[in-house]
Amino acid sequence: MLNTVMLLSALMPIPQGPQFAPPVRLKGGDAFVAVEAPGFAAPSWHDVDGDGRKDLVVGQFRDGKMHLFKNEGDGKLAAGTWIMAEGNIAQVPGVW
């Protein structure tokens, strides 16, 4: 019985915290990805243009705007542009 307990405890995984890669500062075009003050970015990856590559969308607390950095492949992002709706910068309602 003791051998069974020792064997099972040896096979159990050791609890670990989340494992993350080191942080990387991303560039969109020639500039680093940044947000307007007061900041509070909400980044996400989504294939916005349907080309099979995930683009970076960075939402901002200020005015509820969203910056789009299209994925150009090979780890490169295009310069950021605001997501537009009906000719105006799209805004999420109810945000500052």
Short mmCIF file of N, CA and C in Angstrom, two decimals:
data_model
loop_
_atom_site.label_atom_id
_atom_site.label_comp_id
_atom_site.label_asym_id
_atom_site.label_seq_id
_atom_site.Cartn_x
_atom_site.Cartn_y
_atom_site.Cartn_z
N MET A 1 0.82 -1.20 0.00
CA MET A 1 0.00 0.00 0.00
C MET A 1 0.87 1.26 0.00
N LEU A 2 1.91 1.25 0.84
CA LEU A 2 2.80 2.41 0.92
C LEU A 2 3.47 2.67 -0.43
N ASN A 3 3.89 1.60 -1.12
CA ASN A 3 4.52 1.75 -2.43
C ASN A 3 3.56 2.37 -3.44
N THR A 4 2.28 2.00 -3.37
CA THR A 4 1.28 2.54 -4.28
C THR A 4 1.10 4.03 -4.04
N VAL A 5 1.03 4.44 -2.77
CA VAL A 5 0.89 5.85 -2.42
C VAL A 5 2.11 6.63 -2.90
N MET A 6 3.30 6.08 -2.71
CA MET A 6 4.52 6.77 -3.14
C MET A 6 4.55 6.90 -4.66
N LEU A 7 4.12 5.84 -5.37
CA LEU A 7 4.11 5.88 -6.82
C LEU A 7 3.11 6.91 -7.33
N LEU A 8 1.91 6.93 -6.76
CA LEU A 8 0.90 7.90 -7.19
C LEU A 8 1.33 9.32 -6.90
N SER A 9 1.94 9.56 -5.74
CA SER A 9 2.38 10.92 -5.42
C SER A 9 3.52 11.35 -6.34
N ALA A 10 4.35 10.40 -6.77
CA ALA A 10 5.44 10.74 -7.68
C ALA A 10 4.91 11.08 -9.08
N LEU A 11 3.78 10.49 -9.46
CA LEU A 11 3.22 10.72 -10.79
C LEU A 11 2.33 11.97 -10.86
N MET A 12 1.93 12.48 -9.71
CA MET A 12 1.05 13.67 -9.69
C MET A 12 1.83 14.90 -10.13
N PRO A 13 1.24 15.72 -10.94
CA PRO A 13 1.95 16.94 -11.37
C PRO A 13 2.14 17.90 -10.20
N ILE A 14 3.24 18.61 -10.25
CA ILE A 14 3.53 19.62 -9.23
C ILE A 14 2.79 20.89 -9.62
N PRO A 15 1.96 21.42 -8.72
CA PRO A 15 1.21 22.65 -9.07
C PRO A 15 2.17 23.79 -9.40
N GLN A 16 1.85 24.49 -10.46
CA GLN A 16 2.64 25.65 -10.88
C GLN A 16 1.70 26.79 -11.21
N GLY A 17 2.19 27.99 -11.08
CA GLY A 17 1.42 29.15 -11.49
C GLY A 17 1.41 29.26 -13.01
N PRO A 18 0.71 30.24 -13.53
CA PRO A 18 0.67 30.44 -14.99
C PRO A 18 2.07 30.64 -15.55
N GLN A 19 2.30 30.09 -16.72
CA GLN A 19 3.58 30.23 -17.39
C GLN A 19 3.42 31.20 -18.55
N PHE A 20 4.13 32.31 -18.53
CA PHE A 20 4.04 33.33 -19.56
C PHE A 20 5.39 33.52 -20.22
N ALA A 21 5.37 33.86 -21.49
CA ALA A 21 6.59 34.24 -22.20
C ALA A 21 6.96 35.65 -21.76
N PRO A 22 8.23 36.02 -21.92
CA PRO A 22 8.63 37.38 -21.57
C PRO A 22 7.84 38.40 -22.41
N PRO A 23 7.55 39.58 -21.85
CA PRO A 23 6.79 40.59 -22.60
C PRO A 23 7.57 41.10 -23.81
N VAL A 24 6.82 41.50 -24.82
CA VAL A 24 7.40 42.03 -26.06
C VAL A 24 6.65 43.31 -26.40
N ARG A 25 7.37 44.38 -26.72
CA ARG A 25 6.71 45.61 -27.20
C ARG A 25 6.47 45.48 -28.68
N LEU A 26 5.23 45.60 -29.07
CA LEU A 26 4.86 45.44 -30.47
C LEU A 26 4.92 46.76 -31.21
N LYS A 27 5.27 46.69 -32.48
CA LYS A 27 5.26 47.86 -33.35
C LYS A 27 4.19 47.70 -34.39
N GLY A 28 3.49 48.80 -34.67
CA GLY A 28 2.56 48.88 -35.77
C GLY A 28 3.17 49.86 -36.76
N GLY A 29 3.64 49.35 -37.90
CA GLY A 29 4.41 50.21 -38.80
C GLY A 29 5.76 50.48 -38.15
N ASP A 30 6.14 51.75 -38.07
CA ASP A 30 7.43 52.11 -37.47
C ASP A 30 7.33 52.57 -36.02
N ALA A 31 6.11 52.61 -35.47
CA ALA A 31 5.92 53.13 -34.11
C ALA A 31 5.42 52.03 -33.18
N PHE A 32 5.76 52.16 -31.90
CA PHE A 32 5.27 51.21 -30.92
C PHE A 32 3.77 51.36 -30.75
N VAL A 33 3.09 50.24 -30.51
CA VAL A 33 1.65 50.26 -30.24
C VAL A 33 1.45 51.01 -28.93
N ALA A 34 0.60 52.03 -28.95
CA ALA A 34 0.35 52.85 -27.76
C ALA A 34 -1.11 53.28 -27.76
N VAL A 35 -1.57 53.78 -26.63
CA VAL A 35 -2.94 54.28 -26.51
C VAL A 35 -2.89 55.73 -26.06
N GLU A 36 -4.01 56.43 -26.29
CA GLU A 36 -4.13 57.80 -25.82
C GLU A 36 -4.35 57.83 -24.31
N ALA A 37 -3.98 58.93 -23.68
CA ALA A 37 -4.26 59.10 -22.25
C ALA A 37 -5.77 59.20 -22.07
N PRO A 38 -6.39 58.65 -21.11
CA PRO A 38 -5.80 58.03 -19.94
C PRO A 38 -5.41 56.57 -20.15
N GLY A 39 -5.43 56.06 -21.34
CA GLY A 39 -4.94 54.71 -21.58
C GLY A 39 -5.98 53.64 -21.33
N PHE A 40 -5.68 52.75 -20.41
CA PHE A 40 -6.55 51.61 -20.10
C PHE A 40 -6.86 50.80 -21.36
N ALA A 41 -5.83 50.26 -21.97
CA ALA A 41 -5.97 49.50 -23.20
C ALA A 41 -6.67 48.17 -22.96
N ALA A 42 -7.34 47.69 -23.97
CA ALA A 42 -7.98 46.37 -23.96
C ALA A 42 -7.63 45.68 -25.27
N PRO A 43 -6.41 45.09 -25.37
CA PRO A 43 -5.99 44.47 -26.63
C PRO A 43 -6.63 43.11 -26.85
N SER A 44 -6.84 42.77 -28.11
CA SER A 44 -7.31 41.44 -28.47
C SER A 44 -6.87 41.13 -29.90
N TRP A 45 -6.80 39.84 -30.19
CA TRP A 45 -6.42 39.39 -31.52
C TRP A 45 -7.66 38.84 -32.21
N HIS A 46 -7.92 39.31 -33.43
CA HIS A 46 -9.08 38.86 -34.20
C HIS A 46 -8.79 39.09 -35.68
N ASP A 47 -9.21 38.16 -36.50
CA ASP A 47 -9.04 38.31 -37.95
C ASP A 47 -10.11 39.25 -38.48
N VAL A 48 -9.84 40.55 -38.41
CA VAL A 48 -10.82 41.57 -38.78
C VAL A 48 -11.11 41.56 -40.27
N ASP A 49 -10.08 41.41 -41.09
CA ASP A 49 -10.26 41.53 -42.53
C ASP A 49 -10.45 40.19 -43.25
N GLY A 50 -10.54 39.09 -42.51
CA GLY A 50 -10.83 37.78 -43.10
C GLY A 50 -9.73 37.18 -43.95
N ASP A 51 -8.48 37.60 -43.74
CA ASP A 51 -7.38 37.06 -44.55
C ASP A 51 -6.69 35.85 -43.92
N GLY A 52 -7.23 35.36 -42.80
CA GLY A 52 -6.65 34.19 -42.13
C GLY A 52 -5.57 34.52 -41.12
N ARG A 53 -5.22 35.79 -40.98
CA ARG A 53 -4.21 36.21 -39.99
C ARG A 53 -4.90 37.07 -38.94
N LYS A 54 -4.59 36.81 -37.68
CA LYS A 54 -5.21 37.59 -36.61
C LYS A 54 -4.58 38.97 -36.53
N ASP A 55 -5.45 39.98 -36.55
CA ASP A 55 -5.04 41.38 -36.45
C ASP A 55 -5.14 41.80 -34.99
N LEU A 56 -4.40 42.84 -34.62
CA LEU A 56 -4.44 43.34 -33.25
C LEU A 56 -5.44 44.50 -33.18
N VAL A 57 -6.41 44.36 -32.29
CA VAL A 57 -7.39 45.42 -32.03
C VAL A 57 -7.14 45.89 -30.61
N VAL A 58 -6.91 47.19 -30.44
CA VAL A 58 -6.66 47.75 -29.12
C VAL A 58 -7.76 48.75 -28.81
N GLY A 59 -8.67 48.34 -27.93
CA GLY A 59 -9.72 49.24 -27.49
C GLY A 59 -9.18 50.20 -26.44
N GLN A 60 -9.76 51.36 -26.35
CA GLN A 60 -9.32 52.37 -25.40
C GLN A 60 -10.49 52.84 -24.56
N PHE A 61 -10.19 53.17 -23.34
CA PHE A 61 -11.22 53.69 -22.45
C PHE A 61 -11.68 55.06 -22.93
N ARG A 62 -10.74 55.88 -23.39
CA ARG A 62 -11.08 57.23 -23.83
C ARG A 62 -11.96 57.17 -25.07
N ASP A 63 -13.15 57.67 -24.99
CA ASP A 63 -14.11 57.76 -26.09
C ASP A 63 -14.56 56.41 -26.64
N GLY A 64 -14.10 55.31 -26.06
CA GLY A 64 -14.52 53.99 -26.53
C GLY A 64 -14.06 53.66 -27.94
N LYS A 65 -12.94 54.24 -28.37
CA LYS A 65 -12.43 54.01 -29.72
C LYS A 65 -11.60 52.72 -29.77
N MET A 66 -11.42 52.19 -31.00
CA MET A 66 -10.62 50.98 -31.18
C MET A 66 -9.61 51.20 -32.30
N HIS A 67 -8.36 50.90 -31.99
CA HIS A 67 -7.27 51.01 -32.95
C HIS A 67 -7.06 49.64 -33.59
N LEU A 68 -6.91 49.60 -34.90
CA LEU A 68 -6.70 48.36 -35.64
C LEU A 68 -5.29 48.35 -36.22
N PHE A 69 -4.56 47.28 -35.92
CA PHE A 69 -3.22 47.06 -36.47
C PHE A 69 -3.31 45.77 -37.30
N LYS A 70 -3.39 45.91 -38.63
CA LYS A 70 -3.55 44.73 -39.49
C LYS A 70 -2.26 43.91 -39.52
N ASN A 71 -2.44 42.60 -39.47
CA ASN A 71 -1.33 41.66 -39.50
C ASN A 71 -0.82 41.56 -40.94
N GLU A 72 0.45 41.89 -41.14
CA GLU A 72 1.06 41.83 -42.47
C GLU A 72 1.82 40.52 -42.69
N GLY A 73 1.82 39.64 -41.70
CA GLY A 73 2.57 38.40 -41.80
C GLY A 73 4.00 38.58 -41.33
N ASP A 74 4.69 37.49 -41.14
CA ASP A 74 6.09 37.49 -40.69
C ASP A 74 6.28 38.31 -39.41
N GLY A 75 5.27 38.33 -38.54
CA GLY A 75 5.38 39.04 -37.26
C GLY A 75 5.28 40.54 -37.35
N LYS A 76 4.85 41.07 -38.50
CA LYS A 76 4.77 42.52 -38.67
C LYS A 76 3.32 42.98 -38.66
N LEU A 77 3.10 44.14 -38.04
CA LEU A 77 1.79 44.77 -38.00
C LEU A 77 1.85 46.08 -38.78
N ALA A 78 0.78 46.40 -39.48
CA ALA A 78 0.68 47.69 -40.18
C ALA A 78 0.50 48.80 -39.14
N ALA A 79 0.75 50.02 -39.56
CA ALA A 79 0.50 51.16 -38.68
C ALA A 79 -0.98 51.16 -38.28
N GLY A 80 -1.25 51.60 -37.08
CA GLY A 80 -2.61 51.58 -36.57
C GLY A 80 -3.53 52.59 -37.24
N THR A 81 -4.77 52.18 -37.41
CA THR A 81 -5.82 53.06 -37.91
C THR A 81 -7.03 52.88 -37.01
N TRP A 82 -7.83 53.91 -36.89
CA TRP A 82 -9.05 53.79 -36.11
C TRP A 82 -10.06 52.95 -36.87
N ILE A 83 -10.82 52.12 -36.18
CA ILE A 83 -11.92 51.39 -36.81
C ILE A 83 -13.01 52.42 -37.10
N MET A 84 -13.49 52.39 -38.34
CA MET A 84 -14.46 53.38 -38.80
C MET A 84 -15.85 52.76 -38.96
N ALA A 85 -16.88 53.59 -38.79
CA ALA A 85 -18.26 53.19 -39.03
C ALA A 85 -19.00 54.38 -39.62
N GLU A 86 -19.56 54.20 -40.79
CA GLU A 86 -20.30 55.24 -41.49
C GLU A 86 -19.48 56.53 -41.63
N GLY A 87 -18.19 56.39 -41.95
CA GLY A 87 -17.34 57.53 -42.20
C GLY A 87 -16.79 58.22 -40.96
N ASN A 88 -17.12 57.72 -39.78
CA ASN A 88 -16.63 58.32 -38.53
C ASN A 88 -15.88 57.27 -37.73
N ILE A 89 -15.03 57.75 -36.82
CA ILE A 89 -14.35 56.83 -35.92
C ILE A 89 -15.40 56.14 -35.06
N ALA A 90 -15.41 54.80 -35.09
CA ALA A 90 -16.38 54.02 -34.32
C ALA A 90 -16.12 54.21 -32.83
N GLN A 91 -17.20 54.30 -32.06
CA GLN A 91 -17.09 54.46 -30.63
C GLN A 91 -18.05 53.50 -29.93
N VAL A 92 -17.58 52.89 -28.84
CA VAL A 92 -18.43 52.06 -28.02
C VAL A 92 -19.24 53.00 -27.12
N PRO A 93 -20.56 52.95 -27.18
CA PRO A 93 -21.36 53.90 -26.37
C PRO A 93 -21.20 53.63 -24.87
N GLY A 94 -21.36 54.70 -24.10
CA GLY A 94 -21.30 54.59 -22.65
C GLY A 94 -19.91 54.63 -22.07
N VAL A 95 -18.91 54.91 -22.91
CA VAL A 95 -17.54 55.03 -22.42
C VAL A 95 -17.17 56.49 -22.45
N TRP A 96 -16.42 56.91 -21.49
CA TRP A 96 -15.97 58.31 -21.33
C TRP A 96 -16.20 59.14 -22.56
#
